[in-house]
Amino acid sequence: MSDDGSPAVRRLGNWDAEGLRALAEEHGTPLYVFDPARVRENCRRLRGAFPDAEVQYAAKAHTARRTLETVHDEGLAVECASAGEVRRALRAGVPGEDVTYTAVNPPAADLEYVVGAWRDHPDLTITAGAADTVDRLEERGFDGRLRLRVNPGVGAGHHEKVVTGGHPKFGVGLDRAPALAARIDESFAFAGIHAHAGSGISGDDLADHRELVRRMGELARDLEADGVPVETVDVGGGFGVPYREDDPALDLDAVADATREALGEIEGQLAVEPGRYVVADTGVLLTRVNTVKDAPETVVAGTDAGMTALLRPAMYDAFHAVRNLGRGGDRPVDADRETVGVTVAGPVCETADLLCENRPLPRPARGDLLAVGNAGAYGYEMASTYNSRPRPAEVTLAGEVLRRRETLADVSRLDAPGDSTPHSHEGEP
Ligand SMILES: *Cc1c(COP(=O)(O)O)cnc(C)c1O
Protein backbone atom coordinates (compact mmCIF):
# COMPACT_ATOMS: atom_id res chain seq x y z
CA MET A 1 0.00 0.00 0.00
CA SER A 2 1.17 3.54 -0.60
CA ASP A 3 0.29 6.82 1.09
CA ASP A 4 -2.98 7.15 -0.77
CA GLY A 5 -3.91 3.57 0.04
CA SER A 6 -3.71 2.23 -3.49
CA PRO A 7 -2.15 -1.22 -3.96
CA ALA A 8 1.34 -1.18 -5.48
CA VAL A 9 0.23 -3.53 -8.23
CA ARG A 10 -3.02 -4.38 -9.91
CA ARG A 11 -3.00 -8.01 -10.94
CA LEU A 12 -4.94 -9.36 -13.86
CA GLY A 13 -7.15 -11.20 -11.38
CA ASN A 14 -8.24 -7.89 -9.83
CA TRP A 15 -10.05 -6.74 -12.97
CA ASP A 16 -13.80 -7.29 -12.83
CA ALA A 17 -14.60 -10.14 -15.22
CA GLU A 18 -18.23 -9.19 -15.70
CA GLY A 19 -17.31 -5.63 -16.63
CA LEU A 20 -14.66 -6.76 -19.10
CA ARG A 21 -17.06 -9.23 -20.75
CA ALA A 22 -19.64 -6.46 -21.15
CA LEU A 23 -17.09 -4.15 -22.78
CA ALA A 24 -16.07 -6.89 -25.22
CA GLU A 25 -19.74 -7.48 -26.07
CA GLU A 26 -20.32 -3.84 -26.75
CA HIS A 27 -17.10 -2.84 -28.53
CA GLY A 28 -15.90 -6.09 -30.05
CA THR A 29 -12.43 -7.62 -29.86
CA PRO A 30 -9.51 -7.27 -29.88
CA LEU A 31 -10.05 -4.46 -27.43
CA TYR A 32 -7.76 -2.48 -25.17
CA VAL A 33 -9.40 -1.50 -21.89
CA PHE A 34 -7.80 1.34 -20.00
CA ASP A 35 -8.41 2.66 -16.49
CA PRO A 36 -7.54 6.36 -16.01
CA ALA A 37 -8.16 6.11 -12.26
CA ARG A 38 -5.29 3.65 -11.96
CA VAL A 39 -3.01 6.08 -13.83
CA ARG A 40 -3.71 8.60 -11.08
CA GLU A 41 -2.83 6.08 -8.35
CA ASN A 42 0.46 5.20 -10.01
CA CYS A 43 1.35 8.88 -10.47
CA ARG A 44 0.63 9.60 -6.81
CA ARG A 45 2.76 6.70 -5.64
CA LEU A 46 5.65 8.00 -7.76
CA ARG A 47 5.26 11.56 -6.50
CA GLY A 48 5.14 10.21 -2.97
CA ALA A 49 8.38 8.24 -3.40
CA PHE A 50 10.19 11.10 -5.15
CA PRO A 51 8.73 14.20 -3.47
CA ASP A 52 11.65 16.50 -4.36
CA ALA A 53 12.34 15.21 -7.85
CA GLU A 54 10.86 16.20 -11.14
CA VAL A 55 8.81 13.21 -12.29
CA GLN A 56 8.33 13.00 -16.03
CA TYR A 57 6.12 10.50 -17.76
CA ALA A 58 7.77 8.81 -20.76
CA ALA A 59 4.91 9.27 -23.21
CA LYS A 60 5.89 6.51 -25.59
CA ALA A 61 4.45 3.90 -23.22
CA HIS A 62 0.89 5.15 -23.87
CA THR A 63 0.12 8.30 -25.82
CA ALA A 64 -3.67 8.52 -25.55
CA ARG A 65 -4.72 12.09 -24.90
CA ARG A 66 -6.49 11.02 -21.71
CA THR A 67 -3.24 9.58 -20.34
CA LEU A 68 -1.27 12.73 -21.09
CA GLU A 69 -3.97 14.91 -19.53
CA THR A 70 -4.17 12.68 -16.48
CA VAL A 71 -0.45 12.48 -15.77
CA HIS A 72 -0.12 16.20 -16.20
CA ASP A 73 -3.05 16.82 -13.89
CA GLU A 74 -1.19 14.70 -11.32
CA GLY A 75 1.84 16.97 -11.55
CA LEU A 76 4.04 14.94 -13.89
CA ALA A 77 5.93 16.48 -16.79
CA VAL A 78 6.03 14.65 -20.14
CA GLU A 79 9.08 13.20 -21.86
CA CYS A 80 8.64 12.77 -25.61
CA ALA A 81 10.56 10.56 -28.02
CA SER A 82 9.47 12.13 -31.30
CA ALA A 83 7.89 15.17 -32.94
CA GLY A 84 4.59 13.29 -32.91
CA GLU A 85 4.73 12.85 -29.15
CA VAL A 86 5.65 16.51 -28.63
CA ARG A 87 2.65 17.44 -30.73
CA ARG A 88 0.39 15.13 -28.72
CA ALA A 89 1.66 16.55 -25.42
CA LEU A 90 1.12 20.17 -26.47
CA ARG A 91 -2.31 19.36 -27.87
CA ALA A 92 -3.24 17.67 -24.59
CA GLY A 93 -2.58 21.02 -22.91
CA VAL A 94 0.78 20.22 -21.34
CA PRO A 95 2.64 23.56 -21.15
CA GLY A 96 6.03 23.86 -22.87
CA GLU A 97 7.88 24.08 -19.57
CA ASP A 98 6.69 20.54 -18.81
CA VAL A 99 7.64 19.06 -22.18
CA THR A 100 11.00 17.50 -22.97
CA TYR A 101 11.93 16.11 -26.35
CA THR A 102 14.62 13.42 -26.18
CA ALA A 103 16.26 13.39 -29.60
CA VAL A 104 17.73 10.03 -30.61
CA ASN A 105 19.25 10.33 -34.09
CA PRO A 106 16.45 12.81 -34.79
CA PRO A 107 15.11 12.90 -38.31
CA ALA A 108 15.32 16.40 -39.83
CA ALA A 109 11.54 16.65 -39.89
CA ASP A 110 11.41 16.04 -36.13
CA LEU A 111 13.96 18.78 -35.45
CA GLU A 112 12.11 21.21 -37.69
CA TYR A 113 8.81 20.48 -35.96
CA VAL A 114 10.23 20.70 -32.45
CA VAL A 115 12.25 23.87 -33.11
CA GLY A 116 9.05 25.38 -34.55
CA ALA A 117 7.14 24.32 -31.44
CA TRP A 118 9.88 25.86 -29.30
CA ARG A 119 9.32 29.24 -30.98
CA ASP A 120 5.74 29.11 -29.66
CA HIS A 121 6.70 27.41 -26.38
CA PRO A 122 10.16 28.78 -25.53
CA ASP A 123 10.28 26.89 -22.21
CA LEU A 124 10.36 23.40 -23.70
CA THR A 125 13.51 21.35 -23.28
CA ILE A 126 15.40 19.32 -25.86
CA THR A 127 17.78 16.53 -24.86
CA ALA A 128 20.64 15.84 -27.28
CA GLY A 129 22.77 12.72 -27.26
CA ALA A 130 25.43 13.65 -29.82
CA ALA A 131 27.53 16.71 -30.70
CA ASP A 132 26.09 16.35 -34.17
CA THR A 133 22.57 16.83 -32.83
CA VAL A 134 23.73 19.98 -31.01
CA ASP A 135 25.12 21.28 -34.33
CA ARG A 136 21.88 20.51 -36.14
CA LEU A 137 19.85 22.37 -33.52
CA GLU A 138 22.19 25.37 -33.75
CA GLU A 139 21.89 25.37 -37.55
CA ARG A 140 18.12 25.69 -37.14
CA GLY A 141 18.44 28.70 -34.87
CA PHE A 142 17.61 26.90 -31.63
CA ASP A 143 19.26 28.46 -28.57
CA GLY A 144 16.78 27.38 -25.88
CA ARG A 145 16.87 24.82 -23.10
CA LEU A 146 19.18 21.97 -24.02
CA ARG A 147 19.98 18.92 -21.89
CA LEU A 148 22.88 16.60 -22.59
CA ARG A 149 22.28 12.86 -22.78
CA VAL A 150 25.20 10.97 -21.37
CA ASN A 151 26.14 7.35 -21.96
CA PRO A 152 26.99 6.25 -18.44
CA GLY A 153 28.45 2.94 -19.58
CA VAL A 154 26.00 0.86 -17.55
CA GLY A 155 22.69 -0.54 -18.63
CA ALA A 156 19.82 -2.45 -17.09
CA GLY A 157 16.83 -4.21 -18.45
CA HIS A 158 14.63 -7.23 -18.71
CA HIS A 159 15.86 -8.10 -22.23
CA GLU A 160 18.96 -7.15 -24.22
CA LYS A 161 16.79 -5.21 -26.67
CA VAL A 162 15.70 -2.77 -23.97
CA VAL A 163 19.10 -2.16 -22.40
CA THR A 164 20.05 1.31 -23.59
CA GLY A 165 22.42 2.67 -20.94
CA GLY A 166 25.66 1.23 -22.26
CA HIS A 167 24.91 1.07 -25.97
CA PRO A 168 26.88 3.53 -28.15
CA LYS A 169 23.64 4.50 -29.88
CA PHE A 170 22.59 6.50 -26.82
CA GLY A 171 24.31 9.58 -25.43
CA VAL A 172 27.88 10.82 -25.37
CA GLY A 173 30.54 9.06 -23.34
CA LEU A 174 31.23 10.29 -19.83
CA ASP A 175 34.73 11.39 -20.89
CA ARG A 176 33.38 13.66 -23.61
CA ALA A 177 30.46 15.06 -21.65
CA PRO A 178 32.27 17.92 -19.86
CA ALA A 179 33.49 19.58 -23.07
CA LEU A 180 30.12 19.28 -24.76
CA ALA A 181 28.28 20.50 -21.64
CA ALA A 182 30.54 23.56 -21.55
CA ARG A 183 29.81 24.24 -25.19
CA ILE A 184 26.06 23.89 -24.63
CA ASP A 185 26.30 26.19 -21.61
CA GLU A 186 27.92 28.83 -23.84
CA SER A 187 25.47 28.79 -26.74
CA PHE A 188 22.20 27.48 -25.24
CA ALA A 189 20.40 27.44 -21.91
CA PHE A 190 22.11 24.37 -20.43
CA ALA A 191 19.34 22.34 -18.79
CA GLY A 192 21.38 19.62 -17.13
CA ILE A 193 22.34 16.03 -17.83
CA HIS A 194 20.34 12.94 -18.67
CA ALA A 195 20.83 9.18 -18.86
CA HIS A 196 18.47 6.24 -19.24
CA ALA A 197 19.72 2.77 -18.40
CA GLY A 198 17.05 0.71 -20.09
CA SER A 199 13.78 -0.78 -19.06
CA GLY A 200 13.01 -3.18 -16.28
CA ILE A 201 14.79 -2.04 -13.12
CA SER A 202 13.83 -4.67 -10.58
CA GLY A 203 15.12 -5.63 -7.18
CA ASP A 204 18.01 -7.52 -8.84
CA ASP A 205 19.00 -4.67 -11.09
CA LEU A 206 19.30 -2.03 -8.40
CA ALA A 207 23.07 -2.38 -8.38
CA ASP A 208 23.23 -1.23 -12.01
CA HIS A 209 20.79 1.57 -11.31
CA ARG A 210 22.88 2.70 -8.34
CA GLU A 211 26.03 2.70 -10.44
CA LEU A 212 24.42 4.78 -13.18
CA VAL A 213 23.12 7.29 -10.67
CA ARG A 214 26.46 7.44 -8.89
CA ARG A 215 28.24 8.27 -12.15
CA MET A 216 25.67 10.94 -12.96
CA GLY A 217 26.07 12.56 -9.53
CA GLU A 218 29.82 12.59 -9.96
CA LEU A 219 29.53 14.16 -13.42
CA ALA A 220 27.21 16.84 -12.06
CA ARG A 221 29.72 17.73 -9.34
CA ASP A 222 32.59 17.79 -11.87
CA LEU A 223 30.65 20.14 -14.11
CA GLU A 224 29.77 22.42 -11.21
CA ALA A 225 33.44 22.50 -10.25
CA ASP A 226 34.23 23.56 -13.83
CA GLY A 227 31.75 26.43 -13.49
CA VAL A 228 28.93 24.78 -15.44
CA PRO A 229 25.76 24.85 -13.32
CA VAL A 230 23.70 21.66 -13.63
CA GLU A 231 20.02 22.44 -13.26
CA THR A 232 18.76 18.85 -13.51
CA VAL A 233 20.23 15.38 -13.17
CA ASP A 234 17.81 13.13 -15.00
CA VAL A 235 18.49 9.44 -14.32
CA GLY A 236 15.86 8.06 -16.69
CA GLY A 237 13.04 5.58 -16.29
CA GLY A 238 12.92 1.82 -16.50
CA PHE A 239 11.09 1.14 -13.23
CA GLY A 240 9.98 -2.46 -13.53
CA VAL A 241 6.51 -3.88 -13.19
CA PRO A 242 5.63 -7.46 -12.20
CA TYR A 243 4.55 -9.09 -15.44
CA ARG A 244 4.26 -12.51 -13.81
CA GLU A 245 1.41 -12.89 -11.39
CA ASP A 246 3.75 -14.02 -8.60
CA ASP A 247 6.46 -11.41 -9.22
CA PRO A 248 6.68 -9.05 -6.27
CA ALA A 249 5.80 -5.40 -6.78
CA LEU A 250 8.74 -3.06 -7.27
CA ASP A 251 9.70 -1.51 -3.95
CA LEU A 252 9.50 2.08 -5.16
CA ASP A 253 10.67 3.55 -1.86
CA ALA A 254 13.75 1.32 -1.99
CA VAL A 255 14.47 2.53 -5.53
CA ALA A 256 14.02 6.13 -4.39
CA ASP A 257 16.32 5.64 -1.38
CA ALA A 258 18.97 3.93 -3.50
CA THR A 259 18.74 6.74 -6.03
CA ARG A 260 19.18 9.52 -3.49
CA GLU A 261 22.00 7.72 -1.75
CA ALA A 262 23.88 6.96 -4.98
CA LEU A 263 23.38 10.48 -6.31
CA GLY A 264 25.02 12.19 -3.33
CA GLU A 265 24.87 15.95 -2.83
CA ILE A 266 24.10 17.90 -5.98
CA GLU A 267 23.25 21.53 -6.62
CA GLY A 268 20.48 20.81 -9.10
CA GLN A 269 17.29 18.78 -9.02
CA LEU A 270 16.91 15.05 -9.53
CA ALA A 271 14.57 13.96 -12.34
CA VAL A 272 13.15 10.53 -13.19
CA GLU A 273 11.10 9.55 -16.23
CA PRO A 274 9.21 6.28 -15.91
CA GLY A 275 6.79 5.20 -18.61
CA ARG A 276 5.86 1.57 -18.02
CA TYR A 277 5.44 2.01 -14.27
CA VAL A 278 2.77 4.67 -14.82
CA VAL A 279 0.59 2.76 -17.26
CA ALA A 280 1.39 -0.98 -17.46
CA ASP A 281 -1.26 -2.14 -15.00
CA THR A 282 -3.80 0.44 -16.19
CA GLY A 283 -4.63 -1.64 -19.27
CA VAL A 284 -5.69 -5.09 -20.41
CA LEU A 285 -6.12 -6.50 -23.88
CA LEU A 286 -9.27 -8.54 -24.52
CA THR A 287 -9.27 -11.12 -27.28
CA ARG A 288 -11.76 -13.75 -28.39
CA VAL A 289 -10.90 -17.42 -29.00
CA ASN A 290 -11.95 -18.37 -32.52
CA THR A 291 -10.26 -21.74 -33.06
CA VAL A 292 -9.27 -24.50 -30.65
CA LYS A 293 -6.91 -27.23 -31.73
CA ASP A 294 -5.53 -30.14 -29.75
CA ALA A 295 -1.96 -30.61 -30.92
CA PRO A 296 0.11 -33.42 -29.36
CA GLU A 297 2.29 -31.00 -27.36
CA THR A 298 -0.17 -28.22 -26.50
CA VAL A 299 -3.71 -26.96 -26.90
CA VAL A 300 -3.68 -24.11 -29.39
CA ALA A 301 -6.18 -21.34 -28.72
CA GLY A 302 -6.44 -19.25 -31.87
CA THR A 303 -7.39 -15.67 -31.04
CA ASP A 304 -8.29 -12.48 -32.89
CA ALA A 305 -5.35 -10.64 -31.27
CA GLY A 306 -1.76 -11.47 -32.02
CA MET A 307 1.51 -9.67 -32.55
CA THR A 308 -0.12 -6.80 -34.44
CA ALA A 309 -2.26 -6.02 -31.38
CA LEU A 310 0.41 -6.77 -28.74
CA LEU A 311 3.97 -7.02 -30.03
CA ARG A 312 5.90 -7.48 -26.79
CA PRO A 313 5.82 -11.29 -26.61
CA ALA A 314 7.06 -11.60 -30.21
CA MET A 315 9.64 -8.82 -29.90
CA TYR A 316 11.03 -9.31 -26.39
CA ASP A 317 9.80 -12.78 -25.42
CA ALA A 318 7.81 -10.78 -22.90
CA PHE A 319 5.58 -12.59 -20.44
CA HIS A 320 2.02 -11.32 -20.08
CA ALA A 321 -0.46 -12.99 -17.76
CA VAL A 322 -3.49 -14.50 -19.51
CA ARG A 323 -6.86 -15.13 -17.92
CA ASN A 324 -9.78 -16.98 -19.44
CA LEU A 325 -12.96 -15.02 -18.75
CA GLY A 326 -15.16 -17.63 -20.41
CA ARG A 327 -18.27 -16.71 -22.29
CA GLY A 328 -20.21 -15.25 -19.44
CA GLY A 329 -23.35 -16.88 -18.14
CA ASP A 330 -23.80 -18.32 -14.69
CA ARG A 331 -20.64 -20.29 -14.01
CA PRO A 332 -17.11 -18.87 -13.56
CA VAL A 333 -14.87 -20.51 -16.10
CA ASP A 334 -12.24 -21.71 -13.66
CA ALA A 335 -14.60 -23.94 -11.71
CA ASP A 336 -15.47 -26.59 -14.26
CA ARG A 337 -12.59 -26.88 -16.70
CA GLU A 338 -9.44 -28.91 -16.49
CA THR A 339 -6.14 -27.06 -16.63
CA VAL A 340 -4.11 -27.74 -19.77
CA GLY A 341 -1.04 -26.27 -21.44
CA VAL A 342 -2.41 -23.56 -23.71
CA THR A 343 -0.61 -21.76 -26.53
CA VAL A 344 -2.42 -18.56 -27.46
CA ALA A 345 -1.78 -17.89 -31.13
CA GLY A 346 -2.83 -14.88 -33.19
CA PRO A 347 -4.05 -14.68 -36.79
CA VAL A 348 -0.76 -13.52 -38.33
CA CYS A 349 1.29 -15.83 -40.49
CA GLU A 350 4.42 -15.68 -38.33
CA THR A 351 5.67 -18.28 -35.88
CA ALA A 352 6.43 -15.48 -33.41
CA ASP A 353 2.74 -14.55 -33.39
CA LEU A 354 2.05 -16.09 -29.98
CA LEU A 355 0.83 -14.37 -26.83
CA CYS A 356 1.95 -17.26 -24.63
CA GLU A 357 3.23 -20.80 -25.06
CA ASN A 358 2.02 -23.89 -23.25
CA ARG A 359 0.70 -21.86 -20.33
CA PRO A 360 -1.36 -23.76 -17.72
CA LEU A 361 -4.86 -22.36 -18.23
CA PRO A 362 -8.43 -23.66 -18.12
CA ARG A 363 -9.11 -25.60 -21.33
CA PRO A 364 -10.18 -22.99 -23.90
CA ALA A 365 -13.42 -23.21 -25.86
CA ARG A 366 -14.44 -21.36 -28.98
CA GLY A 367 -16.00 -18.03 -28.03
CA ASP A 368 -14.06 -17.65 -24.76
CA LEU A 369 -12.85 -14.21 -23.91
CA LEU A 370 -9.21 -13.98 -22.84
CA ALA A 371 -7.74 -11.06 -20.93
CA VAL A 372 -4.04 -10.26 -21.29
CA GLY A 373 -2.58 -8.36 -18.36
CA ASN A 374 -0.20 -5.41 -18.03
CA ALA A 375 -1.01 -4.35 -21.57
CA GLY A 376 -1.27 -0.65 -20.74
CA ALA A 377 2.38 0.08 -21.52
CA TYR A 378 3.78 -0.46 -25.02
CA GLY A 379 0.64 -2.37 -25.98
CA TYR A 380 -1.49 -0.16 -28.16
CA GLU A 381 1.58 1.94 -28.95
CA MET A 382 3.40 -0.87 -30.72
CA ALA A 383 0.32 -2.10 -32.57
CA SER A 384 0.71 -2.28 -36.33
CA THR A 385 -1.34 -3.05 -39.40
CA TYR A 386 0.96 -5.87 -40.56
CA ASN A 387 -1.01 -8.43 -42.59
CA SER A 388 -3.37 -5.50 -43.33
CA ARG A 389 -4.94 -6.13 -39.98
CA PRO A 390 -6.81 -3.17 -38.46
CA ARG A 391 -5.62 -1.98 -35.08
CA PRO A 392 -7.81 -2.63 -32.00
CA ALA A 393 -10.08 -0.09 -30.38
CA GLU A 394 -9.28 1.31 -26.99
CA VAL A 395 -11.93 2.16 -24.41
CA THR A 396 -11.93 3.24 -20.80
CA LEU A 397 -13.27 0.99 -18.09
CA ALA A 398 -16.39 3.18 -18.21
CA GLY A 399 -16.84 2.38 -21.90
CA GLU A 400 -15.70 5.69 -23.38
CA VAL A 401 -13.93 5.22 -26.71
CA LEU A 402 -10.39 6.63 -26.58
CA ARG A 403 -9.29 5.35 -29.98
CA ARG A 404 -11.83 3.86 -32.31
CA ARG A 405 -11.29 0.52 -33.98
CA GLU A 406 -9.55 0.75 -37.34
CA THR A 407 -11.54 -0.49 -40.32
CA LEU A 408 -10.38 -2.35 -43.42
CA ALA A 409 -10.85 0.94 -45.29
CA ASP A 410 -8.55 2.71 -42.79
CA VAL A 411 -5.85 0.17 -43.44
CA SER A 412 -5.63 1.09 -47.13
CA ARG A 413 -6.46 4.77 -46.89
CA LEU A 414 -2.91 5.90 -47.69
CA ASP A 415 -2.71 3.88 -50.91
CA ALA A 416 -2.51 5.72 -54.23
CA PRO A 417 -5.99 6.28 -55.72
CA GLY A 418 -7.01 3.34 -57.84
CA ASP A 419 -5.32 0.81 -55.58
CA SER A 420 -8.22 0.92 -53.18
CA THR A 421 -11.31 0.71 -55.36
CA PRO A 422 -14.09 -0.58 -53.11
CA HIS A 423 -15.89 -3.78 -53.98
CA SER A 424 -19.64 -3.90 -53.89
CA HIS A 425 -19.68 -6.55 -51.14
CA GLU A 426 -17.63 -4.35 -48.88
CA GLY A 427 -19.39 -3.31 -45.76
CA GLU A 428 -17.68 -1.38 -43.02
CA PRO A 429 -16.62 -4.11 -40.63
C1 LIG B 1 11.61 4.48 -22.97
C2 LIG B 1 12.25 5.55 -22.17
C3 LIG B 1 11.85 5.80 -20.87
C4 LIG B 1 10.80 4.97 -20.16
O1 LIG B 1 11.15 3.65 -19.99
P1 LIG B 1 10.17 2.72 -19.10
O2 LIG B 1 10.82 1.40 -19.08
O3 LIG B 1 8.87 2.70 -19.78
O4 LIG B 1 10.10 3.35 -17.77
C5 LIG B 1 12.43 6.87 -20.20
N1 LIG B 1 13.37 7.62 -20.78
C6 LIG B 1 13.80 7.41 -22.04
C7 LIG B 1 14.83 8.29 -22.62
C8 LIG B 1 13.27 6.37 -22.77
O5 LIG B 1 13.70 6.14 -24.01
GROMACS .gro file of N, CA, C and O and ligand atoms in nm, residues 56-61 79-81 102 104 127 149 158 162 164 170 194-201 234-240 272-279 377-378, ligand 1:
model
  183
   56GLN      N    1   0.883   1.287  -1.467
   56GLN     CA    2   0.833   1.300  -1.603
   56GLN      C    3   0.776   1.166  -1.645
   56GLN      O    4   0.830   1.061  -1.611
   57TYR      N    5   0.671   1.172  -1.721
   57TYR     CA    6   0.612   1.050  -1.776
   57TYR      C    7   0.667   1.029  -1.917
   57TYR      O    8   0.660   1.119  -2.001
   58ALA      N    9   0.725   0.911  -1.943
   58ALA     CA   10   0.777   0.881  -2.076
   58ALA      C   11   0.658   0.844  -2.166
   58ALA      O   12   0.605   0.732  -2.159
   59ALA      N   13   0.618   0.938  -2.249
   59ALA     CA   14   0.491   0.927  -2.321
   59ALA      C   15   0.482   0.806  -2.412
   59ALA      O   16   0.373   0.758  -2.441
   60LYS      N   17   0.597   0.757  -2.459
   60LYS     CA   18   0.589   0.651  -2.559
   60LYS      C   19   0.521   0.524  -2.508
   60LYS      O   20   0.476   0.442  -2.586
   61ALA      N   21   0.510   0.509  -2.376
   61ALA     CA   22   0.445   0.390  -2.322
   61ALA      C   23   0.295   0.388  -2.353
   61ALA      O   24   0.236   0.281  -2.371
   79GLU      N   25   0.787   1.341  -2.107
   79GLU     CA   26   0.908   1.320  -2.186
   79GLU      C   27   0.867   1.257  -2.318
   79GLU      O   28   0.795   1.156  -2.321
   80CYS      N   29   0.910   1.318  -2.429
   80CYS     CA   30   0.864   1.277  -2.561
   80CYS      C   31   0.980   1.224  -2.644
   80CYS      O   32   1.091   1.276  -2.638
   81ALA      N   33   0.952   1.122  -2.724
   81ALA     CA   34   1.056   1.056  -2.802
   81ALA      C   35   1.051   1.095  -2.949
   81ALA      O   36   1.134   1.046  -3.027
  102THR      N   37   1.335   1.415  -2.623
  102THR     CA   38   1.462   1.342  -2.618
  102THR      C   39   1.495   1.297  -2.759
  102THR      O   40   1.432   1.206  -2.814
  104VAL      N   41   1.684   1.115  -3.033
  104VAL     CA   42   1.773   1.003  -3.061
  104VAL      C   43   1.788   0.994  -3.213
  104VAL      O   44   1.691   0.963  -3.282
  127THR      N   45   1.663   1.731  -2.534
  127THR     CA   46   1.778   1.653  -2.486
  127THR      C   47   1.853   1.600  -2.606
  127THR      O   48   1.793   1.534  -2.693
  149ARG      N   49   2.241   1.428  -2.311
  149ARG     CA   50   2.228   1.286  -2.278
  149ARG      C   51   2.365   1.222  -2.274
  149ARG      O   52   2.443   1.230  -2.369
  158HIS      N   53   1.519  -0.589  -1.878
  158HIS     CA   54   1.463  -0.723  -1.871
  158HIS      C   55   1.496  -0.805  -1.995
  158HIS      O   56   1.468  -0.922  -2.003
  162VAL      N   57   1.614  -0.398  -2.465
  162VAL     CA   58   1.570  -0.277  -2.397
  162VAL      C   59   1.680  -0.217  -2.309
  162VAL      O   60   1.656  -0.120  -2.238
  164THR      N   61   1.958   0.020  -2.278
  164THR     CA   62   2.005   0.131  -2.359
  164THR      C   63   2.128   0.199  -2.299
  164THR      O   64   2.202   0.265  -2.368
  170PHE      N   65   2.323   0.552  -2.770
  170PHE     CA   66   2.259   0.650  -2.682
  170PHE      C   67   2.360   0.735  -2.606
  170PHE      O   68   2.439   0.683  -2.529
  194HIS      N   69   2.136   1.397  -1.858
  194HIS     CA   70   2.034   1.294  -1.867
  194HIS      C   71   2.098   1.160  -1.900
  194HIS      O   72   2.197   1.155  -1.974
  195ALA      N   73   2.044   1.054  -1.845
  195ALA     CA   74   2.083   0.918  -1.886
  195ALA      C   75   1.963   0.827  -1.863
  195ALA      O   76   1.877   0.855  -1.780
  196HIS      N   77   1.955   0.722  -1.941
  196HIS     CA   78   1.847   0.624  -1.924
  196HIS      C   79   1.909   0.487  -1.944
  196HIS      O   80   1.965   0.458  -2.048
  197ALA      N   81   1.899   0.403  -1.839
  197ALA     CA   82   1.972   0.277  -1.840
  197ALA      C   83   1.906   0.171  -1.927
  197ALA      O   84   1.971   0.082  -1.979
  198GLY      N   85   1.776   0.179  -1.942
  198GLY     CA   86   1.705   0.071  -2.009
  198GLY      C   87   1.576   0.050  -1.934
  198GLY      O   88   1.540   0.130  -1.849
  199SER      N   89   1.509  -0.059  -1.965
  199SER     CA   90   1.378  -0.078  -1.906
  199SER      C   91   1.375  -0.206  -1.825
  199SER      O   92   1.427  -0.308  -1.867
  200GLY      N   93   1.317  -0.198  -1.708
  200GLY     CA   94   1.301  -0.318  -1.628
  200GLY      C   95   1.387  -0.321  -1.503
  200GLY      O   96   1.434  -0.426  -1.462
  201ILE      N   97   1.409  -0.206  -1.440
  201ILE     CA   98   1.479  -0.204  -1.312
  201ILE      C   99   1.395  -0.282  -1.211
  201ILE      O  100   1.279  -0.250  -1.188
  234ASP      N  101   1.890   1.402  -1.463
  234ASP     CA  102   1.781   1.313  -1.500
  234ASP      C  103   1.837   1.172  -1.515
  234ASP      O  104   1.924   1.148  -1.599
  235VAL      N  105   1.791   1.079  -1.431
  235VAL     CA  106   1.849   0.944  -1.432
  235VAL      C  107   1.759   0.843  -1.504
  235VAL      O  108   1.777   0.723  -1.492
  236GLY      N  109   1.661   0.893  -1.579
  236GLY     CA  110   1.586   0.806  -1.669
  236GLY      C  111   1.471   0.733  -1.603
  236GLY      O  112   1.432   0.761  -1.489
  237GLY      N  113   1.418   0.637  -1.678
  237GLY     CA  114   1.304   0.558  -1.629
  237GLY      C  115   1.345   0.413  -1.614
  237GLY      O  116   1.454   0.383  -1.567
  238GLY      N  117   1.258   0.324  -1.656
  238GLY     CA  118   1.292   0.182  -1.650
  238GLY      C  119   1.246   0.113  -1.524
  238GLY      O  120   1.288   0.000  -1.497
  239PHE      N  121   1.159   0.178  -1.445
  239PHE     CA  122   1.109   0.114  -1.323
  239PHE      C  123   1.024  -0.007  -1.362
  239PHE      O  124   0.927   0.007  -1.436
  240GLY      N  125   1.060  -0.122  -1.309
  240GLY     CA  126   0.998  -0.246  -1.353
  240GLY      C  127   0.857  -0.266  -1.298
  240GLY      O  128   0.820  -0.209  -1.195
  272VAL      N  129   1.334   1.192  -1.273
  272VAL     CA  130   1.315   1.053  -1.319
  272VAL      C  131   1.208   1.056  -1.427
  272VAL      O  132   1.127   1.149  -1.433
  273GLU      N  133   1.208   0.954  -1.513
  273GLU     CA  134   1.110   0.955  -1.623
  273GLU      C  135   1.058   0.816  -1.656
  273GLU      O  136   1.086   0.761  -1.761
  274PRO      N  137   0.980   0.759  -1.564
  274PRO     CA  138   0.921   0.628  -1.591
  274PRO      C  139   0.806   0.635  -1.691
  274PRO      O  140   0.732   0.734  -1.695
  275GLY      N  141   0.793   0.532  -1.770
  275GLY     CA  142   0.679   0.520  -1.861
  275GLY      C  143   0.593   0.401  -1.820
  275GLY      O  144   0.480   0.413  -1.774
  276ARG      N  145   0.655   0.283  -1.833
  276ARG     CA  146   0.586   0.157  -1.802
  276ARG      C  147   0.521   0.158  -1.665
  276ARG      O  148   0.408   0.114  -1.650
  277TYR      N  149   0.595   0.207  -1.565
  277TYR     CA  150   0.544   0.201  -1.427
  277TYR      C  151   0.411   0.277  -1.414
  277TYR      O  152   0.325   0.239  -1.336
  278VAL      N  153   0.397   0.384  -1.492
  278VAL     CA  154   0.277   0.467  -1.482
  278VAL      C  155   0.155   0.399  -1.543
  278VAL      O  156   0.044   0.413  -1.492
  279VAL      N  157   0.176   0.323  -1.650
  279VAL     CA  158   0.059   0.276  -1.726
  279VAL      C  159   0.044   0.125  -1.744
  279VAL      O  160  -0.061   0.079  -1.788
  377ALA      N  161   0.114  -0.055  -2.107
  377ALA     CA  162   0.238   0.008  -2.152
  377ALA      C  163   0.291  -0.064  -2.275
  377ALA      O  164   0.304  -0.186  -2.274
  378TYR      N  165   0.320   0.010  -2.379
  378TYR     CA  166   0.378  -0.046  -2.502
  378TYR      C  167   0.288  -0.152  -2.564
  378TYR      O  168   0.335  -0.242  -2.632
  430LIG     C1  169   1.161   0.448  -2.297
  430LIG     C2  170   1.225   0.555  -2.217
  430LIG     C3  171   1.185   0.580  -2.087
  430LIG     C4  172   1.080   0.497  -2.016
  430LIG     O1  173   1.115   0.365  -1.999
  430LIG     P1  174   1.017   0.272  -1.910
  430LIG     O2  175   1.082   0.140  -1.908
  430LIG     O3  176   0.887   0.270  -1.978
  430LIG     O4  177   1.010   0.335  -1.777
  430LIG     C5  178   1.243   0.687  -2.020
  430LIG     N1  179   1.337   0.762  -2.078
  430LIG     C6  180   1.380   0.741  -2.204
  430LIG     C7  181   1.483   0.829  -2.262
  430LIG     C8  182   1.327   0.637  -2.277
  430LIG     O5  183   1.370   0.614  -2.401
   0.00000   0.00000   0.00000
